[in-house]
Amino acid sequence: SAVAESSRILSRARGEAGRLRAEAQGYSQTRVSRARGESARFLSVLAEYRRQPVVFQQRLLRDTFESVLPNVRTYILDSQPGDPTTNLRIIESERGGDGGN
């Protein structure tokens, strides 16, 4: 009958709506948790930067070199104290058991 068919369709729609609502809530909780974690990490990095900005910047530069050039041994040579500018040179050699490079 039409009433039974209507009831069946309505029941299926309510079940689907409940499933979608639960998925949306789970997605929302995941995004909020991820955002809170990223925010906490940022605040931690900011605090570290504020404590020692020069050391932080040097470490960030070194870490960037290591991630961009993973198979290259990198030496960073700073200018002498009192020099007006800092010149960074990158000396590259393949990593490995080459004895001294």
PDB file of C-alpha atoms in Angstrom:
ATOM      1  CA  SER A   1       0.000   0.000   0.000  1.00  0.00           C
ATOM      2  CA  ALA A   2       0.961   3.616  -0.415  1.00  0.00           C
ATOM      3  CA  VAL A   3       1.115   4.227   3.341  1.00  0.00           C
ATOM      4  CA  ALA A   4       3.512   1.285   3.830  1.00  0.00           C
ATOM      5  CA  GLU A   5       5.712   2.468   0.930  1.00  0.00           C
ATOM      6  CA  SER A   6       5.737   6.009   2.311  1.00  0.00           C
ATOM      7  CA  SER A   7       6.660   4.712   5.745  1.00  0.00           C
ATOM      8  CA  ARG A   8       9.468   2.592   4.291  1.00  0.00           C
ATOM      9  CA  ILE A   9      10.892   5.516   2.288  1.00  0.00           C
ATOM     10  CA  LEU A  10      10.638   7.873   5.266  1.00  0.00           C
ATOM     11  CA  SER A  11      12.365   5.346   7.528  1.00  0.00           C
ATOM     12  CA  ARG A  12      15.199   4.899   5.011  1.00  0.00           C
ATOM     13  CA  ALA A  13      15.596   8.690   4.661  1.00  0.00           C
ATOM     14  CA  ARG A  14      15.745   9.137   8.443  1.00  0.00           C
ATOM     15  CA  GLY A  15      18.414   6.419   8.684  1.00  0.00           C
ATOM     16  CA  GLU A  16      20.461   8.054   5.935  1.00  0.00           C
ATOM     17  CA  ALA A  17      20.109  11.465   7.601  1.00  0.00           C
ATOM     18  CA  GLY A  18      21.303  10.004  10.906  1.00  0.00           C
ATOM     19  CA  ARG A  19      24.290   8.388   9.208  1.00  0.00           C
ATOM     20  CA  LEU A  20      25.224  11.641   7.450  1.00  0.00           C
ATOM     21  CA  ARG A  21      24.850  13.603  10.684  1.00  0.00           C
ATOM     22  CA  ALA A  22      27.144  11.169  12.529  1.00  0.00           C
ATOM     23  CA  GLU A  23      29.732  11.373   9.725  1.00  0.00           C
ATOM     24  CA  ALA A  24      29.597  15.170   9.809  1.00  0.00           C
ATOM     25  CA  GLN A  25      30.055  15.249  13.578  1.00  0.00           C
ATOM     26  CA  GLY A  26      33.024  12.885  13.350  1.00  0.00           C
ATOM     27  CA  TYR A  27      34.587  14.987  10.599  1.00  0.00           C
ATOM     28  CA  SER A  28      34.005  18.137  12.646  1.00  0.00           C
ATOM     29  CA  GLN A  29      35.644  16.636  15.730  1.00  0.00           C
ATOM     30  CA  THR A  30      38.622  15.466  13.664  1.00  0.00           C
ATOM     31  CA  ARG A  31      39.109  18.922  12.126  1.00  0.00           C
ATOM     32  CA  VAL A  32      38.789  20.690  15.476  1.00  0.00           C
ATOM     33  CA  SER A  33      41.286  18.311  17.101  1.00  0.00           C
ATOM     34  CA  ARG A  34      43.729  18.782  14.235  1.00  0.00           C
ATOM     35  CA  ALA A  35      43.369  22.575  14.403  1.00  0.00           C
ATOM     36  CA  ARG A  36      43.969  22.554  18.166  1.00  0.00           C
ATOM     37  CA  GLY A  37      47.073  20.422  17.708  1.00  0.00           C
ATOM     38  CA  GLU A  38      48.435  22.690  14.975  1.00  0.00           C
ATOM     39  CA  SER A  39      47.710  25.734  17.122  1.00  0.00           C
ATOM     40  CA  ALA A  40      49.537  24.239  20.111  1.00  0.00           C
ATOM     41  CA  ARG A  41      52.513  23.346  17.905  1.00  0.00           C
ATOM     42  CA  PHE A  42      52.606  26.876  16.463  1.00  0.00           C
ATOM     43  CA  LEU A  43      52.506  28.439  19.933  1.00  0.00           C
ATOM     44  CA  SER A  44      55.342  26.161  21.036  1.00  0.00           C
ATOM     45  CA  VAL A  45      57.433  27.160  18.012  1.00  0.00           C
ATOM     46  CA  LEU A  46      56.601  30.833  18.618  1.00  0.00           C
ATOM     47  CA  ALA A  47      57.739  30.582  22.250  1.00  0.00           C
ATOM     48  CA  GLU A  48      61.005  28.957  21.126  1.00  0.00           C
ATOM     49  CA  TYR A  49      61.529  31.694  18.532  1.00  0.00           C
ATOM     50  CA  ARG A  50      60.901  34.433  21.090  1.00  0.00           C
ATOM     51  CA  ARG A  51      63.450  32.907  23.515  1.00  0.00           C
ATOM     52  CA  GLN A  52      66.284  32.706  20.965  1.00  0.00           C
ATOM     53  CA  PRO A  53      65.356  34.165  17.566  1.00  0.00           C
ATOM     54  CA  VAL A  54      68.839  33.891  16.000  1.00  0.00           C
ATOM     55  CA  VAL A  55      69.359  30.283  17.097  1.00  0.00           C
ATOM     56  CA  PHE A  56      65.837  29.419  15.953  1.00  0.00           C
ATOM     57  CA  GLN A  57      66.382  30.961  12.515  1.00  0.00           C
ATOM     58  CA  GLN A  58      69.702  29.138  12.068  1.00  0.00           C
ATOM     59  CA  ARG A  59      68.145  25.819  13.068  1.00  0.00           C
ATOM     60  CA  LEU A  60      65.198  26.383  10.729  1.00  0.00           C
ATOM     61  CA  LEU A  61      67.599  27.146   7.877  1.00  0.00           C
ATOM     62  CA  ARG A  62      69.669  24.023   8.621  1.00  0.00           C
ATOM     63  CA  ASP A  63      66.565  21.831   8.861  1.00  0.00           C
ATOM     64  CA  THR A  64      65.310  23.227   5.556  1.00  0.00           C
ATOM     65  CA  PHE A  65      68.623  22.465   3.862  1.00  0.00           C
ATOM     66  CA  GLU A  66      68.569  18.922   5.229  1.00  0.00           C
ATOM     67  CA  SER A  67      65.037  18.284   3.988  1.00  0.00           C
ATOM     68  CA  VAL A  68      65.572  19.854   0.549  1.00  0.00           C
ATOM     69  CA  LEU A  69      69.017  18.319   0.020  1.00  0.00           C
ATOM     70  CA  PRO A  70      68.809  14.979   1.872  1.00  0.00           C
ATOM     71  CA  ASN A  71      71.713  13.301   0.041  1.00  0.00           C
ATOM     72  CA  VAL A  72      74.108  16.233   0.201  1.00  0.00           C
ATOM     73  CA  ARG A  73      76.479  16.969   3.058  1.00  0.00           C
ATOM     74  CA  THR A  74      75.976  20.652   3.813  1.00  0.00           C
ATOM     75  CA  TYR A  75      78.417  23.000   5.546  1.00  0.00           C
ATOM     76  CA  ILE A  76      77.296  26.493   6.463  1.00  0.00           C
ATOM     77  CA  LEU A  77      80.173  28.931   6.844  1.00  0.00           C
ATOM     78  CA  ASP A  78      79.349  32.168   8.606  1.00  0.00           C
ATOM     79  CA  SER A  79      81.280  35.408   8.160  1.00  0.00           C
ATOM     80  CA  GLN A  80      83.766  36.502  10.804  1.00  0.00           C
ATOM     81  CA  PRO A  81      82.538  38.425  13.869  1.00  0.00           C
ATOM     82  CA  GLY A  82      82.417  42.127  13.101  1.00  0.00           C
ATOM     83  CA  ASP A  83      81.842  41.688   9.357  1.00  0.00           C
ATOM     84  CA  PRO A  84      78.974  43.916   8.206  1.00  0.00           C
ATOM     85  CA  THR A  85      77.293  41.141   6.217  1.00  0.00           C
ATOM     86  CA  THR A  86      76.834  37.432   6.602  1.00  0.00           C
ATOM     87  CA  ASN A  87      77.599  35.371   3.530  1.00  0.00           C
ATOM     88  CA  LEU A  88      76.451  31.799   3.522  1.00  0.00           C
ATOM     89  CA  ARG A  89      78.122  29.358   1.149  1.00  0.00           C
ATOM     90  CA  ILE A  90      76.976  25.826   0.559  1.00  0.00           C
ATOM     91  CA  ILE A  91      79.682  23.251  -0.068  1.00  0.00           C
ATOM     92  CA  GLU A  92      78.225  20.066  -1.474  1.00  0.00           C
ATOM     93  CA  SER A  93      79.539  16.538  -1.560  1.00  0.00           C
ATOM     94  CA  GLU A  94      77.731  13.224  -1.650  1.00  0.00           C
ATOM     95  CA  ARG A  95      77.131  11.684   1.770  1.00  0.00           C
ATOM     96  CA  GLY A  96      78.620   8.336   2.489  1.00  0.00           C
ATOM     97  CA  GLY A  97      81.798   6.591   3.461  1.00  0.00           C
ATOM     98  CA  ASP A  98      84.109   8.740   1.343  1.00  0.00           C
ATOM     99  CA  GLY A  99      86.637   9.189   4.134  1.00  0.00           C
ATOM    100  CA  GLY A 100      86.779  12.943   4.337  1.00  0.00           C
ATOM    101  CA  ASN A 101      84.444  14.783   2.022  1.00  0.00           C
TER     102      ASN A 101
END
